[in-house]
Amino acid sequence: MREDAMVPEAEFRSYYGQPVIKAPVWHEPHMPVYLYLGGLSGAASVMAAMAGLTGRDRLALTARVTAAVGATAGAALLAAELGRPERFLNMLRVFKLTSPMSVGSWILAAHSGLTTIAAASAVAAALPSAAAKVVAVLPAASAPVRALPTAGDAATLAIAVTGPLMATYTAVLLADTAVPAWHEAHRELPFLFAGSALASAGAMGMLATPRVEAGPARAVAALGAVMETAAGAVMERRLGLVGEPYRLGRAGRLMRAARVLTAGGGLLATVAGRSRTLSAISGLALTAGSLCIRFGALEAGRLSAADPKYTVVPQRRRLEAGNPASVPERP
Amino acid sequence: MDIAPNRYGFFTDTSICIGCKACEVACKEWNDVPDDGFVFRATSYDNTGSLGANTWRHVAFIEQQRPVGQADGRGQVGGQDQGEGPAGGPGPDSIERWLMSSDVCKHCTHAACLDVCPTGALFRTEFGTVVVQEDICNGCGYCVPACPYGVIDRRERDGRAWKCTMCYDRQLGGLEPACAKACPTDSIQFGPLDELRLRAEERVERLHEEGRPEARLYGASPDDGVGGDGAFFLLLDEPEVYGLPPDPVVTTRDLPAMWRWAGGAAVSLVGAMAVSFLSERLVGRIAAHDRSLGRRR
Ligand code: SF4
Ligand code: SF4
């Protein structure tokens, strides 16, 4: 793979080497951590539903709480990115299918609401004395508390639907820009993010559930690691020149770190059932890998926007091949 | 595509631009656009660099040295490969030329910025132009990397996105935009878009007849990747030399495919999860089976 980095310097012209497109203005760590939390929460939701269906109550509790905490913390970070919390509400003024940001805001709003209900019911079931105390202090709360188990189960089924969307829409969010390293990667990015989401949710399951019940979480972590690694490899291979930013500088270091952490953590997950220490190491490595992927992808996007080469060369090649872009009639 | 019955636009003829920057100044004046700070770039006479939240018209200055008699536009560009001549600089056999071009938001027919804006802050006016409503924009910054021309930008001071409005307020009052009004050479022309396109084609033909085959239109064709620009240009070299993308595409063209791939990934996620839970049960059952075999033995 090393030889791939030796792509000959592309010959092209530009305006004093200045960028043609604008780099994303999103802040760090808000945006990459949001991407991580969204993935974590999304995959944990599906895990919660399946753990519930297969009668693994401890794993279901962990997964429901993870899903809720991930979604709420993610929403808070997004609001912080916008500068003022009420700006998030502004997003819900309209629903626009052509805007992944708009679609995503609605997914996030629905998902975080549902995960909160699911988690509240699981916590109330796990701590019946606390629920009783709440009712004693606040008699008005008794009806909702009684309705919680049913509402929680319904919400858990619903988040099994919003969760996968939550984990993958962020890939469309990045890809639907003029940033070459993101736009051209629109096939692989969703799988990269879905794999990373599985790995991180599996990691949480391993970290916060007794080993006997965490079997599926270990399998999820391992499968996620495989999906993420495969998607990353296919992406860099297919993109060629445009994929170069994923190998360069800080982006390259983050992507390489992610690969090592994810592959290592995934491998460990397959044997981690034997020891608590192994489980912990594997879970932490996968979590770190998942974070690195998001920081790396964002940085690669910045690099690819900053160098006019990635914008000009592919377009020039297209023109020279007599194959200019055209826009067919749209709705 | 018909986006407004009376579509207005800009035709910027860079062959007559003298680089006076009257447009940059007039735009700032009329629209009350804040200062960018004083930047000395040391590359050319260009001290604004690029379009941005506070620069809605930007005059590019390109200094070229080309061998005498070579007029095919394949000259060199500063910063890239100075000097094709033997000495790598201006020699007796080379001439210098200046390319100047006043860049602006293209007011695309298929505008990516408008498509991706989640709040509806960007809208299409009755003149077929694309305008941001500053009281609705919530500063999500999504339009910024979505624009294939790198035009719109977020102003860090107030966290909102800004760009050329083609002087919407002046148009409503029947006036031409401030930049076009101020341009002393008529390099910037404003008017009904179809009229401008005809005028531009005539101009290109004339330049070709005068022995300047490098003259070309950019953004004028309604069949290009953005469905044609409401602000188009006559250039004397390749677009990338002016910092323009050679073959831009509206970002949202591939959006249906993107949602499909994301859908596939979402389904795979659920599949992987199901396999993880079922395989465990399977493995568990096999183990139990083994155990029972063991007991029997
Ligand atoms: S040039 Fe960019 S900012 Fe202007 S209308 Fe087109 S997409 Fe929007
Ligand atoms: S920054 Fe403002 S104009 Fe741009 S997409 Fe977001 S809300 Fe719309």
XYZ file of C-alpha atoms and ligand atoms in Angstrom:
644
model
C 0.000 0.000 0.000
C 2.927 2.319 0.602
C 3.629 2.655 -3.113
C 0.173 4.132 -3.598
C 1.300 7.230 -1.756
C 3.855 7.828 -4.493
C 1.318 9.029 -7.054
C 3.281 11.342 -9.328
C 2.703 15.027 -8.666
C -0.304 15.934 -10.785
C 0.314 18.710 -13.265
C -2.297 21.364 -13.090
C -2.716 25.112 -12.987
C -4.307 27.223 -10.331
C -4.636 30.742 -9.017
C -1.453 31.054 -6.947
C -2.124 27.646 -5.414
C -5.216 28.989 -3.666
C -8.136 26.683 -2.871
C -11.031 26.589 -5.339
C -13.655 25.553 -2.819
C -14.152 26.552 0.786
C -13.094 24.160 3.525
C -15.741 23.051 6.023
C -16.022 25.590 8.829
C -17.165 23.112 11.496
C -15.331 23.246 14.768
C -13.283 20.589 16.497
C -13.923 18.699 18.675
C -17.674 19.408 18.377
C -18.289 17.978 14.945
C -16.133 14.814 15.002
C -17.281 13.928 18.520
C -20.866 14.483 17.420
C -20.294 12.077 14.524
C -18.916 9.507 16.963
C -21.769 9.917 19.450
C -24.381 9.744 16.718
C -22.938 6.465 15.503
C -22.616 5.082 19.012
C -26.181 5.987 19.896
C -27.543 4.663 16.610
C -25.925 1.249 16.830
C -26.612 0.961 20.577
C -30.326 1.433 19.828
C -30.429 -1.612 17.601
C -28.462 -3.521 20.205
C -31.005 -2.487 22.857
C -33.884 -3.832 20.800
C -32.192 -7.129 20.039
C -30.987 -7.618 23.595
C -34.541 -7.017 24.769
C -35.971 -9.505 22.275
C -33.450 -12.181 23.270
C -33.967 -11.620 26.990
C -30.590 -10.147 27.902
C -31.737 -7.548 30.384
C -28.381 -6.256 31.550
C -27.150 -5.741 28.003
C -30.474 -4.122 27.093
C -30.126 -1.690 29.996
C -26.564 -0.780 29.011
C -27.560 -0.319 25.394
C -30.610 1.821 26.165
C -28.639 4.104 28.451
C -25.756 4.335 25.953
C -28.184 5.225 23.179
C -29.809 7.964 25.250
C -26.598 9.468 26.573
C -25.016 9.404 23.103
C -27.980 11.116 21.471
C -28.395 13.813 24.124
C -24.709 14.603 24.389
C -24.553 14.662 20.586
C -27.455 17.083 20.356
C -25.798 19.318 22.949
C -22.571 19.363 20.936
C -24.457 20.225 17.768
C -26.173 23.107 19.524
C -22.777 24.277 20.766
C -21.459 24.117 17.195
C -24.274 26.419 16.106
C -23.370 28.876 18.847
C -26.828 29.296 20.349
C -29.165 26.459 21.466
C -32.278 27.982 19.941
C -30.617 27.718 16.582
C -31.178 23.981 16.714
C -34.925 24.629 16.870
C -34.534 26.848 13.845
C -33.450 23.714 11.979
C -36.882 22.221 12.531
C -38.637 25.096 10.776
C -38.578 23.180 7.530
C -38.125 19.646 6.296
C -35.990 19.511 3.160
C -35.148 16.256 1.461
C -32.327 17.895 -0.505
C -30.595 18.867 2.724
C -29.000 16.029 4.704
C -28.584 18.552 7.521
C -32.356 19.084 7.623
C -33.185 15.383 7.358
C -30.540 14.683 9.997
C -31.935 17.259 12.399
C -35.312 15.568 12.262
C -33.757 12.135 12.713
C -31.765 13.425 15.686
C -34.799 15.097 17.260
C -36.942 11.965 16.969
C -34.142 9.636 17.941
C -33.011 11.492 21.037
C -36.586 11.796 22.292
C -37.232 8.096 21.812
C -33.927 6.983 23.326
C -34.676 9.053 26.421
C -37.983 7.271 26.942
C -36.379 3.886 26.329
C -33.593 4.593 28.802
C -35.915 6.050 31.448
C -38.091 2.949 31.425
C -35.083 0.637 31.624
C -33.609 2.581 34.526
C -36.978 2.646 36.340
C -37.259 -1.111 35.923
C -33.735 -1.629 37.214
C -34.236 0.683 40.185
C -37.849 0.141 41.313
C -37.214 1.766 44.701
C -36.027 4.983 43.042
C -39.127 5.014 40.838
C -41.288 4.549 43.916
C -39.557 7.480 45.586
C -40.221 9.708 42.606
C -43.902 8.818 42.791
C -43.983 9.443 46.558
C -42.534 12.933 46.152
C -44.450 13.756 43.015
C -47.795 11.960 42.996
C -48.573 13.465 39.604
C -45.732 11.362 38.177
C -47.416 8.085 39.029
C -49.350 7.716 35.778
C -46.297 8.250 33.540
C -44.190 5.989 35.732
C -46.802 3.255 35.429
C -46.927 3.726 31.684
C -43.137 3.679 31.395
C -42.530 -0.026 30.764
C -44.940 -0.129 27.830
C -43.772 3.207 26.443
C -40.166 2.109 26.886
C -40.668 -1.102 24.949
C -42.467 0.727 22.154
C -39.711 3.348 22.054
C -37.087 0.633 21.887
C -38.728 -0.852 18.826
C -38.862 2.619 17.280
C -35.199 3.381 17.943
C -34.301 0.168 16.177
C -35.487 2.101 13.097
C -34.147 5.592 13.849
C -30.841 4.190 15.131
C -29.463 2.854 11.827
C -30.459 6.130 10.144
C -28.747 8.096 12.890
C -25.551 6.069 12.417
C -25.385 6.494 8.631
C -26.930 9.861 7.742
C -23.772 11.609 8.920
C -21.899 9.998 6.037
C -24.338 11.634 3.613
C -23.907 14.881 5.524
C -20.200 14.867 4.658
C -20.556 13.419 1.166
C -23.133 15.952 -0.010
C -20.547 18.710 -0.235
C -18.130 19.799 -2.949
C -15.213 18.504 -0.845
C -13.638 15.931 -3.208
C -12.387 13.471 -0.561
C -15.901 13.295 0.892
C -18.055 13.618 -2.179
C -16.255 10.968 -4.182
C -16.327 8.634 -1.168
C -20.114 8.669 -0.942
C -20.316 4.906 -1.494
C -17.893 3.822 1.193
C -18.346 6.505 3.851
C -21.707 5.142 5.072
C -20.195 1.679 5.516
C -17.125 3.142 7.203
C -19.378 5.009 9.617
C -21.769 2.088 10.131
C -18.840 -0.220 10.899
C -17.365 2.297 13.266
C -20.767 2.743 14.943
C -21.091 -1.016 15.463
C -17.582 -1.229 16.859
C -18.175 1.613 19.307
C -21.554 0.278 20.478
C -20.059 -3.196 20.869
C -17.245 -1.628 22.869
C -19.700 0.033 25.256
C -21.539 -3.250 25.664
C -18.287 -4.969 26.571
C -17.200 -2.243 28.959
C -20.446 -1.931 30.901
C -22.014 -5.404 30.914
C -20.979 -8.557 32.818
C -19.007 -10.846 30.554
C -21.552 -13.643 30.524
C -24.149 -11.408 28.929
C -21.793 -9.428 26.715
C -21.308 -12.179 24.152
C -23.332 -10.467 21.410
C -21.626 -7.152 22.159
C -18.255 -8.782 21.506
C -19.535 -10.193 18.236
C -20.935 -6.766 17.276
C -17.589 -5.152 18.050
C -15.689 -7.683 15.959
C -18.075 -7.475 12.998
C -18.036 -3.684 13.176
C -14.260 -3.667 13.124
C -14.302 -5.874 10.026
C -16.839 -3.651 8.251
C -14.942 -0.465 9.089
C -11.581 -1.857 8.016
C -12.930 -3.255 4.770
C -14.802 -0.065 3.870
C -11.707 2.041 4.579
C -9.508 -0.157 2.410
C -11.964 -0.180 -0.501
C -12.414 3.586 -0.229
C -8.734 4.476 -0.403
C -8.150 2.050 -3.230
C -11.043 3.274 -5.351
C -10.517 6.988 -4.828
C -6.953 7.185 -6.163
C -5.710 10.775 -6.244
C -8.815 12.124 -4.521
C -8.261 9.692 -1.628
C -4.734 10.954 -1.043
C -5.715 13.304 1.826
C -6.718 10.270 3.884
C -3.060 9.245 3.835
C -1.386 12.624 4.321
C -0.318 14.559 7.400
C -2.483 14.603 10.489
C -5.413 13.015 8.634
C -3.168 10.147 7.584
C -1.868 9.657 11.106
C -5.399 9.601 12.508
C -6.624 7.167 9.869
C -3.667 4.849 10.450
C -4.161 5.012 14.216
C -7.845 4.233 13.707
C -6.976 1.217 11.575
C -4.561 -0.207 14.151
C -6.864 0.451 17.114
C -9.941 -0.921 15.383
C -8.309 -4.022 13.969
C -6.539 -4.727 17.264
C -9.633 -4.052 19.334
C -11.754 -6.174 17.017
C -9.368 -9.115 17.213
C -9.212 -8.841 20.982
C -12.999 -8.784 21.159
C -13.143 -12.301 19.749
C -11.192 -13.656 22.723
C -12.172 -11.065 25.321
C -14.902 -13.286 26.800
C -12.249 -14.953 28.901
C -11.043 -11.983 30.904
C -12.274 -8.694 32.258
C -8.963 -6.986 31.421
C -9.049 -8.112 27.824
C -12.629 -6.863 27.524
C -11.638 -3.495 28.898
C -8.615 -3.118 26.604
C -10.597 -4.147 23.571
C -13.470 -1.802 24.419
C -11.180 1.159 24.956
C -9.194 0.483 21.784
C -12.367 0.299 19.698
C -13.696 3.504 21.221
C -10.450 5.314 20.501
C -10.391 3.906 16.966
C -13.910 5.076 16.322
C -13.069 8.590 17.509
C -9.919 8.643 15.361
C -11.908 7.741 12.244
C -14.189 10.758 12.700
C -11.372 13.194 13.418
C -9.396 11.726 10.509
C -12.259 11.937 8.038
C -12.909 15.562 8.949
C -9.256 16.467 8.626
C -8.968 14.695 5.265
C -11.895 16.772 4.053
C -10.129 19.963 5.127
C -6.943 18.929 3.342
C -8.778 18.036 0.184
C -10.583 21.386 0.139
C -7.426 23.365 0.813
C -5.415 22.004 -2.116
C -6.844 23.060 -5.487
C -5.302 19.947 -7.029
C -8.072 17.709 -5.724
C -10.728 19.929 -7.235
C -9.062 20.860 -10.513
C -7.319 17.655 -11.644
C -10.341 15.310 -11.651
C -12.487 17.937 -13.376
C -9.795 18.640 -15.947
C -9.424 14.897 -16.633
C -13.168 14.641 -17.106
C -13.101 17.490 -19.616
C -10.117 16.100 -21.471
C -11.810 12.732 -21.743
C -14.661 14.568 -23.487
C -16.983 13.724 -20.649
C -18.047 17.006 -19.044
C -20.564 17.055 -16.227
C -24.111 17.778 -17.164
C -27.169 18.129 -15.037
C -30.262 16.364 -16.253
C -33.650 17.849 -15.551
C -34.472 17.533 -11.875
C -37.771 17.745 -10.008
C -34.614 25.284 -16.858
C -37.020 28.108 -16.157
C -36.338 29.387 -12.679
C -37.733 32.882 -13.169
C -39.619 34.381 -16.081
C -37.445 37.480 -15.854
C -34.061 36.162 -14.940
C -31.390 38.793 -14.435
C -27.700 38.205 -14.373
C -24.143 39.429 -14.676
C -21.894 39.093 -17.685
C -18.315 39.798 -16.659
C -16.099 40.411 -19.685
C -12.608 40.005 -18.297
C -10.984 41.024 -21.592
C -11.686 44.661 -20.793
C -11.166 44.598 -17.024
C -8.484 47.071 -15.951
C -8.249 45.798 -12.396
C -9.355 49.085 -10.835
C -11.362 47.333 -8.085
C -14.138 49.903 -8.313
C -16.570 46.969 -8.109
C -15.057 45.632 -4.880
C -15.307 49.037 -3.270
C -18.777 49.862 -4.571
C -20.067 46.513 -3.301
C -18.619 47.080 0.164
C -20.020 50.597 0.247
C -23.544 49.800 -0.835
C -23.957 46.580 1.118
C -22.179 47.747 4.249
C -19.841 44.767 4.124
C -17.254 44.836 6.888
C -13.534 45.125 6.397
C -11.414 41.959 5.977
C -8.484 43.438 7.808
C -5.362 44.523 5.996
C -3.686 41.602 4.285
C -0.633 41.832 2.095
C -0.399 38.636 0.107
C 2.851 39.263 -1.736
C 1.747 37.210 -4.713
C 0.220 39.875 -6.941
C -1.738 43.101 -6.704
C -4.563 41.040 -5.277
C -5.017 41.816 -1.609
C -8.424 40.256 -1.063
C -7.438 36.790 -2.282
C -10.789 35.146 -2.721
C -14.507 35.574 -2.316
C -15.738 35.233 1.248
C -18.184 36.435 3.834
C -16.780 39.960 3.562
C -15.723 39.977 -0.079
C -18.619 39.657 -2.481
C -16.700 40.858 -5.542
C -13.082 39.843 -5.873
C -10.697 41.005 -8.575
C -8.111 38.377 -9.463
C -4.760 39.544 -10.863
C -2.809 37.003 -12.880
C 0.647 37.860 -14.113
C 1.777 35.675 -16.991
C 4.918 35.399 -19.080
C 4.400 33.823 -22.419
C 6.705 33.254 -25.374
C 6.035 35.745 -28.180
C 3.510 34.563 -30.704
C 2.038 31.902 -28.521
C -1.497 32.928 -28.000
C -3.153 29.644 -27.228
C -3.623 30.498 -23.614
C -1.194 27.813 -22.479
C 0.975 30.298 -20.669
C 2.233 29.983 -17.152
C 0.642 31.033 -13.977
C 2.307 32.632 -11.046
C 2.957 30.310 -8.171
C 2.817 27.173 -10.258
C 5.455 27.097 -12.927
C 6.906 30.493 -13.496
C 8.540 30.866 -16.843
C 8.417 28.373 -19.639
C 11.290 30.202 -21.325
C 14.860 28.958 -21.068
C 15.822 31.323 -18.270
C 12.580 30.703 -16.413
C 11.702 34.384 -16.451
C 10.838 37.172 -18.847
C 13.317 36.955 -21.673
C 13.613 38.811 -24.943
C 11.325 36.204 -26.511
C 8.564 36.513 -23.988
C 5.874 39.024 -23.320
C 4.109 39.733 -20.149
C 0.400 39.875 -19.846
C -2.030 40.616 -17.112
C -5.273 38.797 -16.702
C -7.763 40.534 -14.488
C -11.138 39.208 -13.595
C -13.811 40.316 -11.184
C -15.271 37.196 -9.610
C -18.634 36.976 -7.882
C -21.274 34.469 -6.726
C -22.496 32.613 -9.813
C -26.189 32.559 -8.828
C -26.343 29.009 -10.192
C -29.437 27.588 -11.873
C -28.949 24.498 -9.697
C -27.494 26.083 -6.590
C -25.978 23.627 -4.134
C -25.958 26.209 -1.343
C -29.705 26.661 -1.691
C -30.380 22.921 -1.945
C -28.529 22.010 1.236
C -29.583 24.897 3.481
C -31.600 23.268 6.286
C -33.437 26.412 7.382
C -34.619 27.858 4.116
C -32.469 30.912 4.759
C -31.225 30.758 1.170
C -33.942 31.409 -1.361
C -34.475 32.073 -5.056
C -35.666 35.591 -5.793
C -38.078 36.694 -8.487
C -35.015 37.739 -10.515
C -33.699 34.165 -10.500
C -30.883 35.050 -8.118
C -29.849 33.266 -4.903
C -29.985 35.292 -1.677
C -29.351 34.531 2.032
C -31.839 35.940 4.539
C -29.663 36.989 7.423
C -32.463 36.834 9.978
C -33.124 33.153 9.222
C -29.622 31.763 8.669
C -28.560 29.943 11.797
C -24.934 29.582 10.925
C -24.819 25.816 10.487
C -22.145 26.376 7.846
C -23.446 23.631 5.583
C -23.694 25.836 2.501
C -19.991 26.702 2.789
C -18.374 23.422 1.648
C -21.410 22.661 -0.546
C -20.769 25.499 -3.023
C -18.728 24.055 -5.922
C -17.259 27.522 -6.562
C -16.159 28.263 -2.993
C -18.200 31.447 -2.791
C -20.373 31.568 0.296
C -18.656 31.707 3.685
C -19.454 32.003 7.382
C -18.515 35.263 9.056
C -16.906 34.316 12.336
C -17.987 37.589 13.925
C -21.703 36.828 13.779
C -21.627 33.138 12.867
C -23.830 33.523 9.799
C -23.325 32.919 6.100
C -22.924 35.810 3.671
C -22.451 36.305 -0.042
C -23.399 38.478 -3.025
C -27.124 39.244 -3.300
C -26.754 40.777 -6.758
C -27.959 43.868 -4.890
C -31.451 42.486 -4.396
C -32.519 45.744 -2.753
C -31.364 47.836 -5.721
C -33.008 45.452 -8.187
C -36.294 45.806 -6.312
C -35.945 49.537 -6.843
C -35.217 49.127 -10.543
C -31.515 49.929 -10.215
C -28.562 47.914 -11.439
C -26.201 46.369 -8.849
C -23.559 48.664 -7.387
C -20.588 46.841 -8.957
C -21.994 47.037 -12.482
C -22.863 50.691 -11.941
C -19.347 51.487 -10.759
C -17.415 49.553 -13.413
C -15.797 52.195 -15.647
C -15.094 49.857 -18.580
C -18.396 47.964 -18.609
C -16.484 44.807 -17.864
C -19.388 44.005 -15.538
C -22.700 44.096 -17.354
C -26.077 43.566 -15.758
C -29.327 42.731 -17.505
C -31.812 40.044 -18.558
C -29.805 36.835 -18.719
C -30.776 35.734 -22.246
C -29.871 39.137 -23.621
C -26.496 38.993 -21.873
C -25.813 35.556 -23.300
C -26.387 36.788 -26.868
C -24.184 39.803 -26.268
C -21.457 37.582 -24.809
C -21.472 35.249 -27.808
C -21.069 38.188 -30.178
C -18.183 39.467 -28.109
C -16.400 36.097 -28.205
C -16.825 35.926 -31.969
C -15.343 39.386 -32.363
C -12.349 38.499 -30.215
C -11.788 35.340 -32.229
C -11.848 37.405 -35.422
C -9.344 39.790 -33.893
C -6.941 36.895 -33.478
C -7.589 36.034 -29.869
C -8.696 32.399 -30.105
C -8.240 31.907 -26.368
C -11.386 33.895 -25.566
C -14.093 31.645 -24.182
C -17.284 31.821 -22.158
C -17.485 30.245 -18.740
C -20.741 29.378 -17.019
C -22.893 30.523 -19.913
C -24.187 27.147 -21.051
C -27.445 25.966 -19.477
C -26.237 22.390 -20.042
C -23.266 22.499 -17.709
C -22.933 20.845 -14.300
C -24.844 23.555 -12.463
C -27.428 24.195 -15.164
C -25.728 27.433 -16.171
C -24.720 30.412 -14.078
C -26.700 33.575 -13.515
C -23.307 35.298 -13.403
C -21.049 34.137 -16.230
C -17.694 35.206 -17.603
C -15.624 35.767 -20.699
C -12.167 34.397 -19.907
C -8.832 34.550 -21.741
C -7.396 31.367 -20.274
C -8.501 28.165 -18.601
C -10.899 28.709 -15.667
C -8.519 27.174 -13.110
C -6.006 29.921 -13.867
C -8.526 32.368 -12.413
C -9.202 30.090 -9.420
C -12.433 28.782 -10.940
C -13.299 25.070 -11.113
C -12.984 23.813 -14.727
C -16.079 21.611 -14.638
C -18.217 22.259 -11.557
C -21.208 20.088 -10.687
C -24.047 20.887 -8.331
C -23.199 18.886 -5.222
C -26.701 17.522 -4.769
C -26.730 15.805 -8.178
C -25.534 12.577 -6.538
C -27.763 12.879 -3.482
C -30.227 10.099 -4.431
C -27.294 7.721 -4.861
C -25.878 8.874 -1.536
C -29.108 8.101 0.310
C -29.205 4.700 -1.385
C -25.683 3.818 -0.243
C -26.471 5.055 3.261
C -29.616 2.911 3.228
C -27.502 -0.076 2.283
C -25.131 0.646 5.135
C -28.033 1.028 7.591
C -29.444 -2.337 6.542
C -25.993 -3.904 6.890
C -25.734 -2.487 10.376
C -28.990 -4.169 11.391
C -27.860 -7.357 9.647
C -24.540 -7.423 11.475
C -26.348 -6.882 14.743
C -28.800 -9.702 14.052
C -25.979 -12.056 13.092
C -24.162 -11.210 16.319
C -27.156 -12.087 18.459
C -28.171 -15.169 16.494
C -24.674 -16.561 16.161
C -24.246 -16.333 19.905
C -27.443 -18.295 20.372
C -26.260 -20.801 17.770
C -22.866 -21.113 19.383
C -24.577 -21.417 22.737
C -26.804 -24.187 21.441
C -23.877 -26.084 19.940
C -22.001 -25.740 23.223
C -25.016 -27.027 25.148
C -25.316 -29.891 22.696
C -21.615 -30.720 23.209
C -22.087 -30.588 26.942
C -25.025 -32.939 26.820
C -23.034 -35.266 24.575
C -20.207 -35.097 27.085
C -22.540 -36.010 29.910
C -23.890 -38.944 28.005
C -20.441 -40.230 27.255
S -21.906 30.047 -6.703
Fe -22.066 28.973 -4.765
S -22.974 30.467 -3.380
Fe -23.353 31.220 -5.473
S -25.369 30.350 -6.022
Fe -23.839 28.906 -6.788
S -23.677 27.404 -5.101
Fe -24.651 29.233 -4.228
S -25.132 28.681 7.204
Fe -27.137 29.714 6.996
S -27.471 29.927 4.787
Fe -25.817 28.433 5.074
S -26.851 26.431 5.045
Fe -26.714 27.055 7.205
S -28.620 28.138 7.635
Fe -28.464 28.016 5.388
